[in-house]
Tab-separated table of C-alpha atoms and ligand atoms in Angstrom:
chain	number	residue	atom	x	y	z
U	10	MET	CA	-11.192	1.561	16.274
U	11	ASN	CA	-11.353	4.148	19.053
U	12	ASP	CA	-8.694	4.365	21.748
U	13	THR	CA	-10.748	2.728	24.506
U	14	ARG	CA	-11.714	-0.216	22.311
U	15	ARG	CA	-8.107	-0.640	21.299
U	16	ALA	CA	-7.069	-0.577	24.989
U	17	VAL	CA	-9.726	-3.189	25.809
U	18	LEU	CA	-8.466	-5.380	22.973
U	19	ASP	CA	-4.840	-5.047	24.095
U	20	ALA	CA	-5.856	-5.976	27.651
U	21	LEU	CA	-7.774	-9.051	26.411
U	22	ALA	CA	-4.744	-10.104	24.378
U	23	ASP	CA	-2.670	-9.968	27.600
U	24	GLY	CA	-5.571	-11.498	29.585
U	25	PRO	CA	-7.373	-13.079	31.226
U	26	VAL	CA	-8.615	-9.893	32.830
U	27	ALA	CA	-11.721	-9.435	34.946
U	28	GLY	CA	-14.311	-6.963	33.651
U	29	PRO	CA	-14.421	-4.818	36.819
U	30	ALA	CA	-10.614	-4.622	37.035
U	31	LEU	CA	-10.442	-3.590	33.396
U	32	ALA	CA	-13.141	-0.959	33.903
U	33	ASP	CA	-11.136	0.508	36.800
U	34	ARG	CA	-7.903	0.452	34.857
U	35	LEU	CA	-9.406	2.253	31.871
U	36	GLY	CA	-11.576	4.594	33.933
U	37	VAL	CA	-14.831	3.511	32.273
U	38	SER	CA	-17.961	1.758	33.532
U	39	ARG	CA	-18.362	-2.024	33.619
U	40	SER	CA	-21.151	-1.803	31.091
U	41	ALA	CA	-18.871	0.168	28.769
U	42	VAL	CA	-16.301	-2.645	28.983
U	43	TRP	CA	-19.031	-5.161	28.204
U	44	LYS	CA	-20.167	-3.112	25.178
U	45	HIS	CA	-16.609	-2.967	23.831
U	46	VAL	CA	-16.245	-6.731	24.280
U	47	GLU	CA	-19.499	-7.308	22.389
U	48	ALA	CA	-18.415	-4.929	19.625
U	49	LEU	CA	-15.113	-6.790	19.315
U	50	ARG	CA	-17.005	-10.076	19.043
U	51	ASP	CA	-19.177	-8.531	16.317
U	52	ALA	CA	-15.987	-7.544	14.492
U	53	GLY	CA	-14.885	-11.192	14.493
U	54	PHE	CA	-12.620	-11.344	17.549
U	55	GLU	CA	-13.166	-14.445	19.667
U	56	VAL	CA	-13.369	-13.431	23.303
U	57	ALA	CA	-13.572	-16.248	25.831
U	58	SER	CA	-14.933	-15.496	29.275
U	59	GLY	CA	-14.066	-17.726	32.222
U	60	ASP	CA	-13.618	-17.497	35.977
U	61	ASP	CA	-10.527	-15.307	35.571
U	62	GLY	CA	-12.270	-12.903	33.239
U	63	TYR	CA	-12.020	-12.216	29.541
U	64	VAL	CA	-9.268	-13.368	27.224
U	65	LEU	CA	-8.685	-13.031	23.503
U	66	ALA	CA	-9.007	-16.467	21.900
U	67	GLY	CA	-9.002	-15.655	18.196
U	68	THR	CA	-8.463	-12.836	15.711
U	69	PRO	CA	-10.505	-12.238	12.545
U	70	GLU	CA	-8.700	-13.193	9.364
U	71	TYR	CA	-9.062	-9.851	7.591
U	72	GLY	CA	-10.863	-6.514	7.745
U	73	GLY	CA	-10.344	-3.170	9.463
U	74	PRO	CA	-10.105	-4.271	13.116
U	75	ALA	CA	-7.974	-7.280	12.135
U	76	VAL	CA	-5.443	-5.056	10.385
U	77	GLU	CA	-5.450	-2.423	13.133
U	78	PHE	CA	-4.846	-5.055	15.809
U	79	GLY	CA	-1.110	-5.473	16.222
U	80	LEU	CA	-0.333	-2.811	13.604
U	81	ASP	CA	2.822	-0.889	14.451
U	82	ALA	CA	1.986	2.239	12.444
U	83	PRO	CA	-0.409	5.095	13.224
U	84	PHE	CA	-3.074	4.365	10.600
U	85	GLU	CA	-6.776	4.046	11.162
U	86	ILE	CA	-8.314	1.529	8.750
U	87	GLU	CA	-11.626	2.112	7.001
U	88	TYR	CA	-12.589	-1.247	5.534
U	89	HIS	CA	-15.128	-1.992	2.792
U	90	ASP	CA	-16.147	-5.344	1.331
U	91	ALA	CA	-16.647	-3.535	-1.963
U	92	VAL	CA	-16.173	0.044	-3.096
U	93	GLU	CA	-15.904	1.744	-6.464
U	94	SER	CA	-12.349	2.947	-5.886
U	95	THR	CA	-10.452	3.227	-2.600
U	96	ASN	CA	-8.666	6.286	-4.053
U	97	ASP	CA	-12.018	8.022	-4.617
U	98	ARG	CA	-13.104	7.264	-1.053
U	99	ALA	CA	-9.723	8.418	0.280
U	100	ARG	CA	-10.048	11.684	-1.658
U	101	GLU	CA	-13.435	12.282	-0.021
U	102	LEU	CA	-11.880	11.712	3.394
U	103	ALA	CA	-8.967	13.994	2.511
U	104	ALA	CA	-11.384	16.759	1.524
U	105	GLU	CA	-13.035	16.362	4.946
U	106	GLY	CA	-9.658	16.873	6.641
U	107	ALA	CA	-8.700	13.262	7.430
U	108	ALA	CA	-5.067	12.255	7.956
U	109	ASP	CA	-3.399	8.878	8.356
U	110	VAL	CA	-6.510	6.962	7.389
U	111	ALA	CA	-6.090	3.967	5.111
U	112	VAL	CA	-9.101	2.923	3.059
U	113	LEU	CA	-8.984	-0.820	2.450
U	114	ALA	CA	-11.296	-2.923	0.281
U	115	ASP	CA	-11.680	-6.565	-0.638
U	116	GLU	CA	-12.978	-5.636	-4.092
U	117	GLN	CA	-13.279	-2.515	-6.278
U	118	THR	CA	-15.940	-2.055	-8.929
U	119	GLY	CA	-14.259	0.941	-10.592
U	120	GLY	CA	-10.565	0.667	-9.754
U	121	ARG	CA	-8.379	3.216	-11.534
U	122	GLY	CA	-4.858	3.097	-12.918
U	123	ARG	CA	-2.852	6.070	-14.125
U	124	LEU	CA	-4.056	8.175	-17.061
U	125	ASP	CA	-7.673	6.966	-16.703
U	126	ARG	CA	-6.726	3.362	-17.280
U	127	GLU	CA	-8.680	0.618	-15.548
U	128	TRP	CA	-7.377	-1.366	-12.622
U	129	SER	CA	-8.899	-4.814	-12.439
U	130	ALA	CA	-9.780	-5.421	-8.786
U	131	PRO	CA	-11.642	-8.666	-8.079
U	132	SER	CA	-12.410	-9.916	-4.577
U	133	GLY	CA	-9.335	-11.244	-2.758
U	134	GLY	CA	-6.917	-8.475	-3.698
U	135	VAL	CA	-5.404	-5.803	-1.494
U	136	TYR	CA	-6.762	-2.395	-2.472
U	137	LEU	CA	-5.416	0.246	-0.151
U	138	SER	CA	-5.404	4.051	-0.279
U	139	MET	CA	-3.617	6.073	2.372
U	140	VAL	CA	-4.637	9.663	3.146
U	141	LEU	CA	-1.496	11.591	4.059
U	142	ARG	CA	-0.751	15.186	4.992
U	143	PRO	CA	2.993	15.324	4.644
U	144	ASP	CA	4.990	18.448	5.292
U	145	LEU	CA	6.502	18.404	1.812
U	146	PRO	CA	6.726	20.688	-1.198
U	147	PRO	CA	4.589	19.214	-4.032
U	148	ALA	CA	7.716	18.597	-6.103
U	149	HIS	CA	8.908	16.035	-3.532
U	150	ALA	CA	5.662	14.040	-3.474
U	151	PRO	CA	6.907	11.487	-6.071
U	152	ALA	CA	9.201	10.154	-3.335
U	153	LEU	CA	6.055	8.896	-1.594
U	154	THR	CA	5.192	6.795	-4.651
U	155	LEU	CA	8.677	5.343	-4.530
U	156	ALA	CA	8.289	4.677	-0.800
U	157	ALA	CA	5.010	2.865	-1.509
U	158	ALA	CA	6.693	0.754	-4.196
U	159	VAL	CA	9.453	-0.196	-1.745
U	160	ALA	CA	6.922	-1.028	0.995
U	161	THR	CA	4.864	-3.168	-1.389
U	162	THR	CA	7.970	-4.965	-2.646
U	163	ASP	CA	9.131	-5.702	0.892
U	164	ALA	CA	5.692	-7.017	1.909
U	165	ALA	CA	5.654	-9.227	-1.201
U	166	ARG	CA	9.164	-10.526	-0.511
U	167	GLU	CA	8.184	-11.321	3.045
U	168	ALA	CA	5.276	-13.321	1.617
U	169	GLY	CA	7.808	-15.280	-0.447
U	170	VAL	CA	7.434	-13.506	-3.803
U	171	PRO	CA	10.727	-12.291	-5.348
U	172	ALA	CA	9.301	-8.926	-6.378
U	173	GLU	CA	11.169	-6.059	-8.023
U	174	ILE	CA	10.217	-2.534	-9.017
U	175	LYS	CA	9.903	-1.187	-12.542
U	176	TRP	CA	10.137	2.585	-12.729
U	177	PRO	CA	8.200	4.358	-11.473
U	178	ASN	CA	5.468	2.396	-9.785
U	179	ASP	CA	5.048	-1.175	-10.978
U	180	VAL	CA	5.886	-4.128	-8.778
U	181	LEU	CA	6.851	-7.062	-10.954
U	182	VAL	CA	7.941	-10.656	-10.686
U	183	GLY	CA	10.293	-12.446	-13.043
U	184	ASP	CA	11.795	-9.694	-15.147
U	185	ASP	CA	14.766	-11.565	-16.603
U	186	GLY	CA	15.701	-8.807	-19.025
U	187	GLU	CA	14.616	-10.904	-21.997
U	188	ARG	CA	10.913	-10.553	-21.446
U	189	GLY	CA	9.056	-8.118	-19.220
U	190	GLY	CA	7.984	-9.276	-15.784
U	191	ARG	CA	4.515	-10.183	-14.609
U	192	LYS	CA	2.745	-7.304	-12.864
U	193	LEU	CA	1.912	-7.972	-9.228
U	194	ALA	CA	0.978	-4.482	-8.048
U	195	GLY	CA	0.517	-0.900	-9.190
U	196	ILE	CA	0.425	2.455	-7.445
U	197	LEU	CA	-1.625	5.558	-8.152
U	198	THR	CA	-0.683	8.741	-6.285
U	199	GLU	CA	-2.951	11.777	-6.353
U	200	MET	CA	-2.558	15.063	-4.514
U	201	GLU	CA	-3.774	18.551	-3.904
U	202	GLY	CA	-1.637	21.426	-2.826
U	203	GLU	CA	-0.391	24.926	-3.315
U	204	ALA	CA	2.830	26.037	-4.929
U	205	ASP	CA	4.979	25.458	-1.861
U	206	ARG	CA	3.054	22.966	0.272
U	207	VAL	CA	1.123	19.776	-0.180
U	208	SER	CA	-2.389	19.849	1.255
U	209	TRP	CA	-3.020	16.117	1.002
U	210	VAL	CA	-1.673	13.120	-0.846
U	211	VAL	CA	-3.554	9.899	-1.526
U	212	VAL	CA	-1.290	6.948	-2.258
U	213	GLY	CA	-3.333	4.076	-3.705
U	214	ILE	CA	-1.854	0.597	-3.947
U	215	GLY	CA	-3.426	-2.369	-5.707
U	216	VAL	CA	-1.883	-5.786	-5.089
U	217	ASN	CA	-3.016	-8.999	-6.730
U	218	ALA	CA	-2.967	-10.971	-3.510
U	219	ASP	CA	-5.399	-13.858	-3.055
U	220	VAL	CA	-6.708	-13.725	-6.636
U	221	PRO	CA	-6.141	-16.275	-9.415
U	222	ALA	CA	-4.115	-14.687	-12.226
U	223	GLU	CA	-6.613	-16.083	-14.742
U	224	ASP	CA	-9.110	-13.518	-13.400
U	225	LEU	CA	-6.669	-10.692	-14.162
U	226	PRO	CA	-5.540	-9.001	-17.395
U	227	ALA	CA	-2.834	-10.704	-19.471
U	228	GLY	CA	0.636	-10.095	-18.077
U	229	ALA	CA	-0.540	-9.995	-14.456
U	230	THR	CA	0.382	-12.348	-11.659
U	231	SER	CA	-0.736	-12.701	-8.055
U	232	VAL	CA	0.758	-13.702	-4.730
U	233	ARG	CA	-1.510	-16.732	-4.822
U	234	ASP	CA	-0.195	-17.796	-8.236
U	235	GLU	CA	3.417	-17.258	-7.234
U	236	VAL	CA	3.457	-18.874	-3.795
U	237	GLY	CA	0.017	-20.209	-2.840
U	238	ASP	CA	-1.619	-19.107	0.402
U	239	VAL	CA	-1.581	-15.434	1.314
U	240	ASP	CA	-2.102	-13.869	4.731
U	241	ARG	CA	-3.577	-10.550	3.613
U	242	ARG	CA	-3.701	-9.200	7.165
U	243	ALA	CA	0.058	-9.678	7.632
U	244	PHE	CA	0.688	-8.359	4.118
U	245	VAL	CA	-1.178	-5.092	4.727
U	246	GLN	CA	0.369	-4.625	8.173
U	247	ARG	CA	3.873	-5.084	6.800
U	248	LEU	CA	3.156	-2.728	3.910
U	249	LEU	CA	1.820	0.040	6.177
U	250	GLU	CA	4.635	-0.360	8.703
U	251	ARG	CA	7.322	-0.221	6.033
U	252	PHE	CA	5.697	2.776	4.362
U	253	ASP	CA	5.492	4.539	7.717
U	254	GLU	CA	9.237	4.042	8.235
U	255	LEU	CA	10.051	5.491	4.825
U	256	ARG	CA	7.641	8.386	4.497
U	257	THR	CA	9.513	10.688	6.830
U	258	ASP	CA	12.812	10.079	5.067
U	259	PRO	CA	12.292	10.568	1.318
U	260	GLU	CA	16.033	10.314	0.570
U	261	ALA	CA	16.162	6.900	2.249
U	262	ALA	CA	13.071	5.872	0.271
U	263	VAL	CA	14.838	6.699	-2.986
U	264	ASP	CA	17.942	4.742	-1.887
U	265	ALA	CA	15.783	1.742	-0.926
U	266	TRP	CA	14.027	2.001	-4.291
U	267	ARG	CA	17.392	1.907	-6.091
U	268	ASP	CA	18.239	-1.346	-4.272
U	269	ARG	CA	15.020	-3.037	-5.382
U	270	THR	CA	14.574	-1.969	-8.967
U	271	ALA	CA	14.866	-4.033	-12.132
U	272	THR	CA	14.988	-0.886	-14.281
U	273	LEU	CA	18.489	0.467	-13.627
U	274	GLY	CA	20.990	-0.944	-16.074
U	275	GLU	CA	18.230	-1.869	-18.523
U	276	ARG	CA	17.749	-0.497	-21.974
U	277	VAL	CA	14.397	1.278	-21.798
U	278	ARG	CA	11.841	3.124	-23.824
U	279	VAL	CA	9.906	5.688	-21.795
U	280	GLU	CA	6.776	7.117	-23.343
U	281	THR	CA	6.335	10.650	-22.080
U	282	SER	CA	3.833	13.348	-22.948
U	283	SER	CA	6.533	15.014	-25.050
U	284	GLY	CA	7.669	11.891	-26.910
U	285	ASP	CA	9.674	8.704	-26.403
U	286	VAL	CA	13.032	8.592	-24.646
U	287	VAL	CA	15.172	5.538	-25.491
U	288	GLY	CA	18.459	4.588	-23.879
U	289	GLU	CA	20.001	3.010	-20.811
U	290	ALA	CA	18.388	3.688	-17.447
U	291	VAL	CA	21.384	4.756	-15.361
U	292	ASP	CA	19.931	6.199	-12.164
U	293	VAL	CA	16.949	7.533	-10.330
U	294	ALA	CA	17.324	11.104	-9.105
U	295	PHE	CA	15.558	12.497	-6.050
U	296	PRO	CA	12.562	12.683	-5.769
U	297	GLY	CA	11.948	10.050	-8.426
U	298	ALA	CA	13.075	11.069	-11.926
U	299	LEU	CA	14.541	8.351	-14.136
U	300	VAL	CA	17.912	9.280	-15.627
U	301	VAL	CA	18.263	7.827	-19.120
U	302	GLU	CA	21.490	7.924	-21.111
U	303	THR	CA	20.460	8.121	-24.747
U	304	ASP	CA	22.450	6.627	-27.614
U	305	ASP	CA	24.131	9.953	-28.333
U	306	GLY	CA	25.440	10.045	-24.775
U	307	GLU	CA	23.050	12.651	-23.449
U	308	ARG	CA	21.593	12.186	-19.951
U	309	VAL	CA	17.871	12.935	-19.858
U	310	ARG	CA	15.771	13.168	-16.704
U	311	VAL	CA	12.261	11.773	-17.125
U	312	HIS	CA	9.743	12.784	-14.462
U	313	ALA	CA	6.677	10.844	-15.626
U	314	GLY	CA	5.833	8.282	-18.254
U	315	ASP	CA	5.369	4.614	-19.084
U	316	CYS	CA	8.575	2.638	-19.075
U	317	GLU	CA	9.254	-0.473	-21.103
U	318	HIS	CA	12.351	-2.630	-20.591
U	319	LEU	CA	13.825	-3.443	-24.009
U	320	ARG	CA	16.073	-6.286	-25.071
U	321	PRO	CA	19.702	-5.169	-25.296
U	322	ALA	CA	20.358	-3.579	-28.720
Q	13	LIG	C1	-1.261	1.418	-12.078
Q	13	LIG	O1	-1.659	2.082	-13.192
Q	13	LIG	O2	-0.517	0.473	-12.052
Q	13	LIG	C2	-1.886	1.957	-10.807
Q	13	LIG	C3	-2.906	1.026	-10.210
Q	13	LIG	C4	-3.421	1.525	-8.885
Q	13	LIG	C5	-4.546	0.699	-8.360
Q	13	LIG	C6	-4.903	1.065	-6.957
Q	13	LIG	S1	-6.008	-0.081	-6.239
Q	13	LIG	C7	-6.253	0.947	-4.891
Q	13	LIG	C8	-6.371	2.354	-5.464
Q	13	LIG	N1	-7.714	2.624	-5.890
Q	13	LIG	C9	-7.808	2.813	-7.219
Q	13	LIG	O3	-8.864	3.060	-7.847
Q	13	LIG	N2	-6.577	2.697	-7.763
Q	13	LIG	C10	-5.568	2.417	-6.757
Q	13	LIG	P1	-1.010	1.893	-14.612
Q	13	LIG	O4	0.473	1.963	-14.505
Q	13	LIG	O5	-1.711	2.908	-15.453
Q	13	LIG	O6	-1.393	0.443	-15.050
Q	13	LIG	C11	-2.707	0.118	-15.492
Q	13	LIG	C12	-2.590	-1.016	-16.482
Q	13	LIG	O7	-2.219	-2.232	-15.795
Q	13	LIG	C13	-3.898	-1.347	-17.170
Q	13	LIG	O8	-4.041	-0.613	-18.349
Q	13	LIG	C14	-3.772	-2.849	-17.463
Q	13	LIG	O9	-3.006	-3.057	-18.622
Q	13	LIG	C15	-2.928	-3.348	-16.315
Q	13	LIG	N3	-3.749	-3.879	-15.210
Q	13	LIG	C16	-5.017	-3.574	-14.852
Q	13	LIG	N4	-5.388	-4.234	-13.761
Q	13	LIG	C17	-4.329	-4.996	-13.394
Q	13	LIG	C18	-4.084	-5.899	-12.324
Q	13	LIG	N5	-4.991	-6.162	-11.389
Q	13	LIG	N6	-2.861	-6.494	-12.284
Q	13	LIG	C19	-1.913	-6.237	-13.196
Q	13	LIG	N7	-2.087	-5.392	-14.218
Q	13	LIG	C20	-3.277	-4.773	-14.318
């Protein structure tokens, strides 16, 4: 949404406001105001017009303008009903120089997990990829994945789902230590950069929101299955706002991650490209390595891999 349209929308929300007065205030023509009002109506906003002028009477349930309206974070939303992968679209935008754009889709036809795995993405989920240009060395970028996991967990908790994080990037429900939790969300971070500076980072988040778990792979759950109705607009706004708070303070993101994880204290097996590491997960070290104390007392830092919570030996 461009700045003028956003200003018109804000004025309607505080309205009623007369068209000519609004045109004067914004320094645009009356017909421009009228065009913005019509465009807002096309986007699903209900705009009533009476003797006192225009007033906002209803907000669309979901979509780009709906998420941007009232969002307290500097992201522009590019919304699609369906797209192959929001990460692929975000990468295109990143290559064109975009920053702080979030690609959002109702459905993905070719959603991707890590290591070329598939991400099942039926209509009703939250599929979100943020294009970021952080002033960070590439080695610190994993902290952004942790920040995204914290933001997703907090949005889920606000929606009533007691979510926790499994290292590094899974958001789970119901990990009681005896059996693994049900997967609510996953995160896929991709980046391009030089040795000392990141050029862009795309953080992609897939949340099973308003989707029945029976339409998802075994072991998955959804906000709908856990608590019923889901307000996806509020969910995405909360997620973006929380991420925005954390992205400039990677150390705080790691601390917040530590407070929300189910992994620390667990006995784990981490599959890495150089073999399995088994032991107790004792800490996460900045910017995101899992510290595992193996049975012979050695502390190993694992930077990437698939983590499984094991039953106590
Ligand atoms: C992830 O991979 O968890 C990262 C998923 C990232 C998806 C988002 S959606 C928006 C953006 N656009 C994309 O194309 N991707 C990102 P990983 O840790 O590799 O987990 C993948 C595994 O989770 C699969 O092999 C399945 O076993 C399981 N899985 C697939 N779809 C799932 C779903 N909807 N819910 C829960 N588990 C799922």
